[in-house]
């Protein structure tokens, strides 16, 4: 998923679970790369990488990594992005209906 947002502090490109090319690199140079189920590889040095649950503010955009239970991906998280007055949710590799506890921060 790719989001291109404009903020008072500048434009930002946020990608969630980017898919690498055959060479193992990622297309483009996003401002932020979020990985909802595992560690990234070979991102550019200028890209902010989010691979753990938490709350992040980058160029005026709020990004939340909400941990979820998933047997296939123990580090799985749902990603919530608040930018330009919109909220976007990416369920990642959730694989089940979110519990009430998982839904609360959404």
Coordinates of N, CA, C and O in Angstrom, one line a residue:
X1 N 0.8 -1.2 0.0 CA 0.0 0.0 0.0 C 0.9 1.2 0.0 O 1.9 1.3 0.7
X2 N 0.6 2.2 -0.8 CA 1.4 3.4 -0.9 C 0.4 4.6 -0.6 O -0.6 4.8 -1.3
X3 N 0.9 5.5 0.3 CA 0.1 6.8 0.5 C 1.1 7.9 0.2 O 2.2 8.0 0.8
X4 N 0.6 8.9 -0.6 CA 1.4 10.1 -0.8 C 0.6 11.2 -0.1 O -0.5 11.5 -0.5
X5 N 1.2 11.9 0.9 CA 0.5 12.9 1.7 C 1.3 14.2 1.6 O 2.5 14.2 1.5
X6 N 0.5 15.3 1.8 CA 1.1 16.6 1.8 C 0.8 17.1 3.2 O -0.3 17.1 3.7
X7 N 1.9 17.7 3.9 CA 1.7 18.2 5.2 C 2.4 19.6 5.2 O 3.2 19.9 4.3
X8 N 2.2 20.4 6.2 CA 2.8 21.7 6.3 C 4.4 21.5 6.4 O 5.1 22.4 6.0
X9 N 4.8 20.4 6.9 CA 6.3 20.2 7.0 C 6.9 19.5 5.8 O 8.0 19.0 5.8
X10 N 6.1 19.3 4.7 CA 6.6 18.7 3.5 C 5.8 17.5 3.0 O 5.0 17.0 3.8
X11 N 6.1 17.1 1.8 CA 5.4 15.9 1.3 C 6.0 14.7 1.9 O 7.2 14.7 2.3
X12 N 5.3 13.6 2.0 CA 5.7 12.3 2.5 C 5.1 11.2 1.7 O 4.0 11.3 1.3
X13 N 5.9 10.2 1.5 CA 5.4 8.9 0.9 C 5.5 7.8 1.9 O 6.6 7.6 2.5
X14 N 4.4 7.2 2.3 CA 4.4 6.1 3.3 C 4.0 4.9 2.5 O 3.0 4.8 1.8
X15 N 4.8 3.8 2.6 CA 4.5 2.5 2.1 C 4.4 1.5 3.2 O 5.1 1.6 4.2
X16 N 3.4 0.6 3.0 CA 3.2 -0.4 4.0 C 3.4 -1.8 3.3 O 2.8 -2.0 2.3
X17 N 4.2 -2.6 3.9 CA 4.6 -3.9 3.4 C 5.0 -3.8 1.9 O 4.4 -4.5 1.0
X18 N 6.0 -3.0 1.6 CA 6.5 -2.9 0.2 C 7.1 -4.2 -0.2 O 7.6 -5.0 0.5
X19 N 6.9 -4.5 -1.5 CA 7.4 -5.7 -2.1 C 8.7 -5.5 -2.8 O 8.8 -4.6 -3.7
X20 N 9.7 -6.2 -2.5 CA 11.0 -6.0 -3.1 C 11.1 -6.5 -4.6 O 10.3 -7.4 -5.0
X21 N 12.0 -5.9 -5.4 CA 12.2 -6.3 -6.7 C 13.0 -7.6 -6.7 O 13.4 -8.1 -5.7
X22 N 13.3 -8.2 -7.9 CA 14.1 -9.4 -8.0 C 15.5 -9.2 -7.3 O 16.1 -10.1 -6.8
X23 N 16.0 -8.0 -7.4 CA 17.3 -7.7 -6.8 C 17.3 -7.5 -5.3 O 18.3 -7.4 -4.7
X24 N 16.1 -7.5 -4.7 CA 16.0 -7.4 -3.3 C 15.8 -6.0 -2.8 O 15.7 -5.7 -1.6
X25 N 15.8 -5.0 -3.7 CA 15.6 -3.6 -3.4 C 14.1 -3.2 -3.5 O 13.3 -4.0 -4.1
X26 N 13.7 -2.1 -3.0 CA 12.4 -1.6 -3.1 C 12.3 -0.5 -4.0 O 13.2 0.3 -4.1
X27 N 11.2 -0.4 -4.8 CA 11.1 0.7 -5.8 C 10.8 2.0 -5.1 O 10.1 2.1 -4.1
X28 N 11.4 3.0 -5.7 CA 11.3 4.4 -5.1 C 12.0 4.6 -3.8 O 12.7 3.7 -3.3
X29 N 11.9 5.7 -3.3 CA 12.5 6.0 -2.0 C 11.5 6.6 -1.1 O 11.3 7.9 -1.0
X30 N 10.7 5.8 -0.4 CA 9.7 6.3 0.5 C 10.2 7.1 1.7 O 11.4 6.8 2.1
X31 N 9.4 8.0 2.2 CA 9.8 8.7 3.4 C 9.7 7.7 4.6 O 10.6 7.7 5.5
X32 N 8.7 6.9 4.6 CA 8.4 5.9 5.7 C 8.1 4.6 5.0 O 7.3 4.5 4.1
X33 N 8.7 3.5 5.6 CA 8.3 2.1 5.2 C 7.9 1.4 6.4 O 8.6 1.3 7.4
X34 N 6.7 0.9 6.4 CA 6.1 0.1 7.5 C 6.1 -1.4 7.1 O 5.6 -1.7 6.1
X35 N 6.6 -2.2 8.0 CA 6.6 -3.7 7.8 C 5.7 -4.3 8.9 O 6.1 -4.3 10.1
X36 N 4.5 -4.8 8.5 CA 3.5 -5.3 9.5 C 3.8 -6.7 10.0 O 3.1 -7.1 10.9
X37 N 4.8 -7.3 9.4 CA 5.1 -8.7 9.9 C 6.5 -9.1 9.6 O 6.8 -10.1 8.9
X38 N 7.4 -8.5 10.2 CA 8.8 -8.9 10.1 C 9.8 -7.8 9.8 O 9.3 -6.6 9.6
X39 N 11.0 -8.1 9.7 CA 12.0 -7.1 9.5 C 12.3 -6.8 8.0 O 12.2 -7.6 7.2
X40 N 12.6 -5.5 7.8 CA 12.9 -5.1 6.4 C 14.3 -5.4 6.0 O 15.1 -5.7 6.8
X41 N 14.5 -5.3 4.7 CA 15.9 -5.5 4.2 C 16.1 -4.5 3.1 O 15.2 -4.1 2.4
X42 N 17.3 -3.9 3.0 CA 17.8 -3.1 2.0 C 16.9 -1.9 1.7 O 16.6 -1.6 0.5
X43 N 16.6 -1.1 2.7 CA 15.9 0.2 2.5 C 17.0 1.3 2.4 O 18.1 1.1 2.8
X44 N 16.6 2.4 1.7 CA 17.6 3.5 1.6 C 17.8 4.1 3.0 O 17.0 4.0 3.9
X45 N 19.0 4.7 3.1 CA 19.4 5.2 4.5 C 18.5 6.4 4.9 O 18.4 6.7 6.1
X46 N 17.8 7.0 3.9 CA 16.9 8.2 4.3 C 15.5 7.8 4.6 O 14.7 8.6 5.0
X47 N 15.2 6.5 4.5 CA 13.8 6.0 4.8 C 13.7 5.7 6.3 O 14.5 5.0 6.8
X48 N 12.6 6.2 6.9 CA 12.3 5.8 8.3 C 11.6 4.5 8.2 O 10.6 4.3 7.5
X49 N 12.2 3.5 8.9 CA 11.6 2.1 8.9 C 10.9 1.9 10.2 O 11.4 2.1 11.3
X50 N 9.6 1.4 10.1 CA 8.8 1.0 11.3 C 8.5 -0.5 11.1 O 7.9 -0.9 10.2
X51 N 9.0 -1.2 12.1 CA 8.8 -2.7 12.1 C 8.4 -3.2 13.4 O 8.3 -4.4 13.6
X52 N 8.1 -2.3 14.3 CA 7.7 -2.7 15.7 C 6.4 -1.9 16.1 O 6.3 -0.7 15.7
X53 N 5.6 -2.5 16.9 CA 4.4 -1.7 17.4 C 4.9 -0.5 18.1 O 6.0 -0.4 18.7
X54 N 4.0 0.5 18.1 CA 4.3 1.8 18.8 C 3.6 2.9 18.1 O 2.7 2.8 17.2
X55 N 3.9 4.2 18.6 CA 3.3 5.4 18.1 C 4.4 6.2 17.5 O 5.4 6.5 18.2
X56 N 4.2 6.7 16.2 CA 5.3 7.4 15.6 C 4.7 8.7 14.9 O 3.6 8.6 14.3
X57 N 5.4 9.8 15.0 CA 5.0 11.0 14.3 C 6.1 11.3 13.3 O 7.2 11.6 13.8
X58 N 5.8 11.4 12.1 CA 6.8 11.7 11.0 C 6.2 12.7 10.1 O 5.2 12.4 9.4
X59 N 6.8 13.8 10.0 CA 6.4 14.9 9.2 C 4.9 15.3 9.4 O 4.2 15.5 8.4
X60 N 4.5 15.3 10.6 CA 3.1 15.6 10.9 C 2.1 14.5 10.7 O 0.9 14.7 10.9
X61 N 2.5 13.4 10.3 CA 1.6 12.2 10.1 C 1.8 11.3 11.3 O 2.9 11.0 11.8
X62 N 0.7 10.8 11.8 CA 0.7 9.8 13.0 C 0.6 8.4 12.4 O -0.3 8.1 11.6
X63 N 1.5 7.6 12.8 CA 1.5 6.2 12.4 C 1.5 5.3 13.7 O 2.3 5.5 14.5
X64 N 0.5 4.4 13.8 CA 0.4 3.5 14.9 C 0.6 2.1 14.5 O 0.0 1.6 13.6
X65 N 1.5 1.4 15.2 CA 1.6 -0.1 15.0 C 0.9 -0.8 16.2 O 1.4 -0.6 17.3
X66 N -0.1 -1.5 15.9 CA -0.9 -2.1 17.0 C -0.6 -3.6 16.9 O -0.9 -4.3 15.9
X67 N 0.0 -4.2 18.0 CA 0.3 -5.6 18.0 C -1.0 -6.5 18.0 O -2.0 -6.1 18.6
X68 N -0.9 -7.6 17.2 CA -2.0 -8.5 17.2 C -1.4 -9.9 17.3 O -0.2 -10.2 17.0
X69 N -2.2 -10.9 17.7 CA -1.8 -12.3 17.8 C -2.0 -12.9 16.5 O -3.0 -12.8 15.8
X70 N -0.9 -13.6 16.0 CA -0.9 -14.3 14.8 C 0.2 -15.4 14.9 O 1.3 -15.1 15.0
X71 N -0.3 -16.7 14.8 CA 0.7 -17.8 14.9 C 1.7 -17.9 13.8 O 2.8 -18.2 14.0
X72 N 1.3 -17.5 12.6 CA 2.2 -17.5 11.4 C 3.2 -16.4 11.4 O 4.2 -16.4 10.8
X73 N 2.8 -15.2 12.0 CA 3.7 -14.1 12.1 C 3.7 -13.5 13.5 O 2.9 -12.6 13.8
X74 N 4.5 -14.0 14.4 CA 4.5 -13.6 15.8 C 4.7 -12.1 16.0 O 4.3 -11.6 17.0
X75 N 5.3 -11.4 15.1 CA 5.6 -10.0 15.2 C 4.5 -9.1 14.5 O 4.8 -8.0 14.2
X76 N 3.4 -9.7 14.2 CA 2.4 -9.0 13.3 C 1.8 -7.8 14.0 O 1.7 -7.8 15.3
X77 N 1.4 -6.8 13.2 CA 0.7 -5.7 13.7 C -0.2 -5.1 12.7 O 0.0 -5.3 11.5
X78 N -1.3 -4.4 13.2 CA -2.2 -3.7 12.3 C -1.6 -2.3 12.3 O -1.1 -1.8 13.3
X79 N -1.6 -1.6 11.1 CA -1.0 -0.3 11.0 C -2.2 0.7 10.8 O -3.1 0.5 9.9
X80 N -2.1 1.8 11.5 CA -3.1 2.9 11.4 C -2.3 4.1 11.0 O -1.3 4.5 11.7
X81 N -2.7 4.8 10.0 CA -2.1 6.0 9.5 C -3.1 7.1 9.6 O -4.2 7.0 9.0
X82 N -2.8 8.2 10.3 CA -3.6 9.4 10.3 C -2.9 10.5 9.6 O -1.8 11.0 10.0
X83 N -3.4 10.9 8.4 CA -2.7 11.9 7.6 C -3.8 12.7 6.8 O -4.7 12.1 6.3
X84 N -3.6 14.0 6.7 CA -4.5 14.9 5.9 C -5.9 14.7 6.3 O -6.8 14.8 5.5
X85 N -6.2 14.5 7.6 CA -7.6 14.4 8.0 C -8.2 13.1 7.8 O -9.4 12.9 8.0
X86 N -7.5 12.1 7.3 CA -8.0 10.8 7.0 C -7.3 9.7 7.8 O -6.2 9.9 8.3
X87 N -8.0 8.6 8.1 CA -7.4 7.5 8.8 C -7.5 6.3 7.9 O -8.5 6.0 7.3
X88 N -6.3 5.7 7.7 CA -6.2 4.5 6.9 C -5.7 3.3 7.8 O -4.8 3.5 8.5
X89 N -6.4 2.2 7.6 CA -6.0 1.0 8.4 C -5.5 -0.1 7.5 O -6.2 -0.3 6.4
X90 N -4.4 -0.7 7.8 CA -3.9 -1.8 7.0 C -3.8 -3.0 8.0 O -3.1 -3.0 9.0
X91 N -4.5 -4.1 7.7 CA -4.6 -5.2 8.6 C -3.4 -6.2 8.5 O -3.2 -7.0 9.3
X92 N -2.6 -6.0 7.5 CA -1.4 -6.8 7.4 C -1.7 -8.3 7.2 O -2.6 -8.6 6.5
X93 N -1.1 -9.1 8.0 CA -1.3 -10.6 7.9 C -2.2 -11.0 9.1 O -1.9 -12.1 9.7
X94 N -3.2 -10.3 9.4 CA -4.0 -10.5 10.6 C -4.6 -11.9 10.6 O -4.3 -12.7 11.5
X95 N -5.3 -12.3 9.6 CA -5.8 -13.7 9.5 C -7.0 -14.1 10.4 O -7.4 -15.2 10.4
X96 N -7.6 -13.1 11.1 CA -8.7 -13.3 11.9 C -9.5 -12.0 12.2 O -8.9 -10.9 11.9
X97 N -10.7 -12.1 12.6 CA -11.4 -10.9 13.0 C -10.8 -10.3 14.2 O -10.5 -11.0 15.2
X98 N -10.4 -9.0 14.2 CA -9.8 -8.4 15.4 C -10.6 -8.6 16.7 O -11.8 -8.4 16.6
X99 N -9.9 -8.9 17.8 CA -10.6 -8.9 19.1 C -11.0 -7.5 19.5 O -10.5 -6.5 18.9
X100 N -11.8 -7.4 20.5 CA -12.2 -6.1 21.0 C -11.0 -5.3 21.5 O -10.9 -4.1 21.3
X101 N -10.0 -6.0 22.1 CA -8.8 -5.3 22.6 C -8.0 -4.8 21.4 O -7.4 -3.7 21.4
X102 N -7.9 -5.6 20.3 CA -7.2 -5.2 19.1 C -7.9 -4.0 18.4 O -7.3 -3.2 17.7
X103 N -9.3 -4.0 18.4 CA -10.1 -3.0 17.8 C -10.0 -1.6 18.5 O -10.2 -0.6 17.8
X104 N -9.8 -1.7 19.8 CA -9.9 -0.4 20.6 C -9.0 0.7 20.0 O -9.5 1.8 19.9
X105 N -7.8 0.5 19.7 CA -7.0 1.6 19.2 C -7.2 2.0 17.8 O -6.7 3.0 17.3
X106 N -8.1 1.3 17.1 CA -8.4 1.6 15.7 C -9.4 2.7 15.6 O -9.5 3.4 14.7

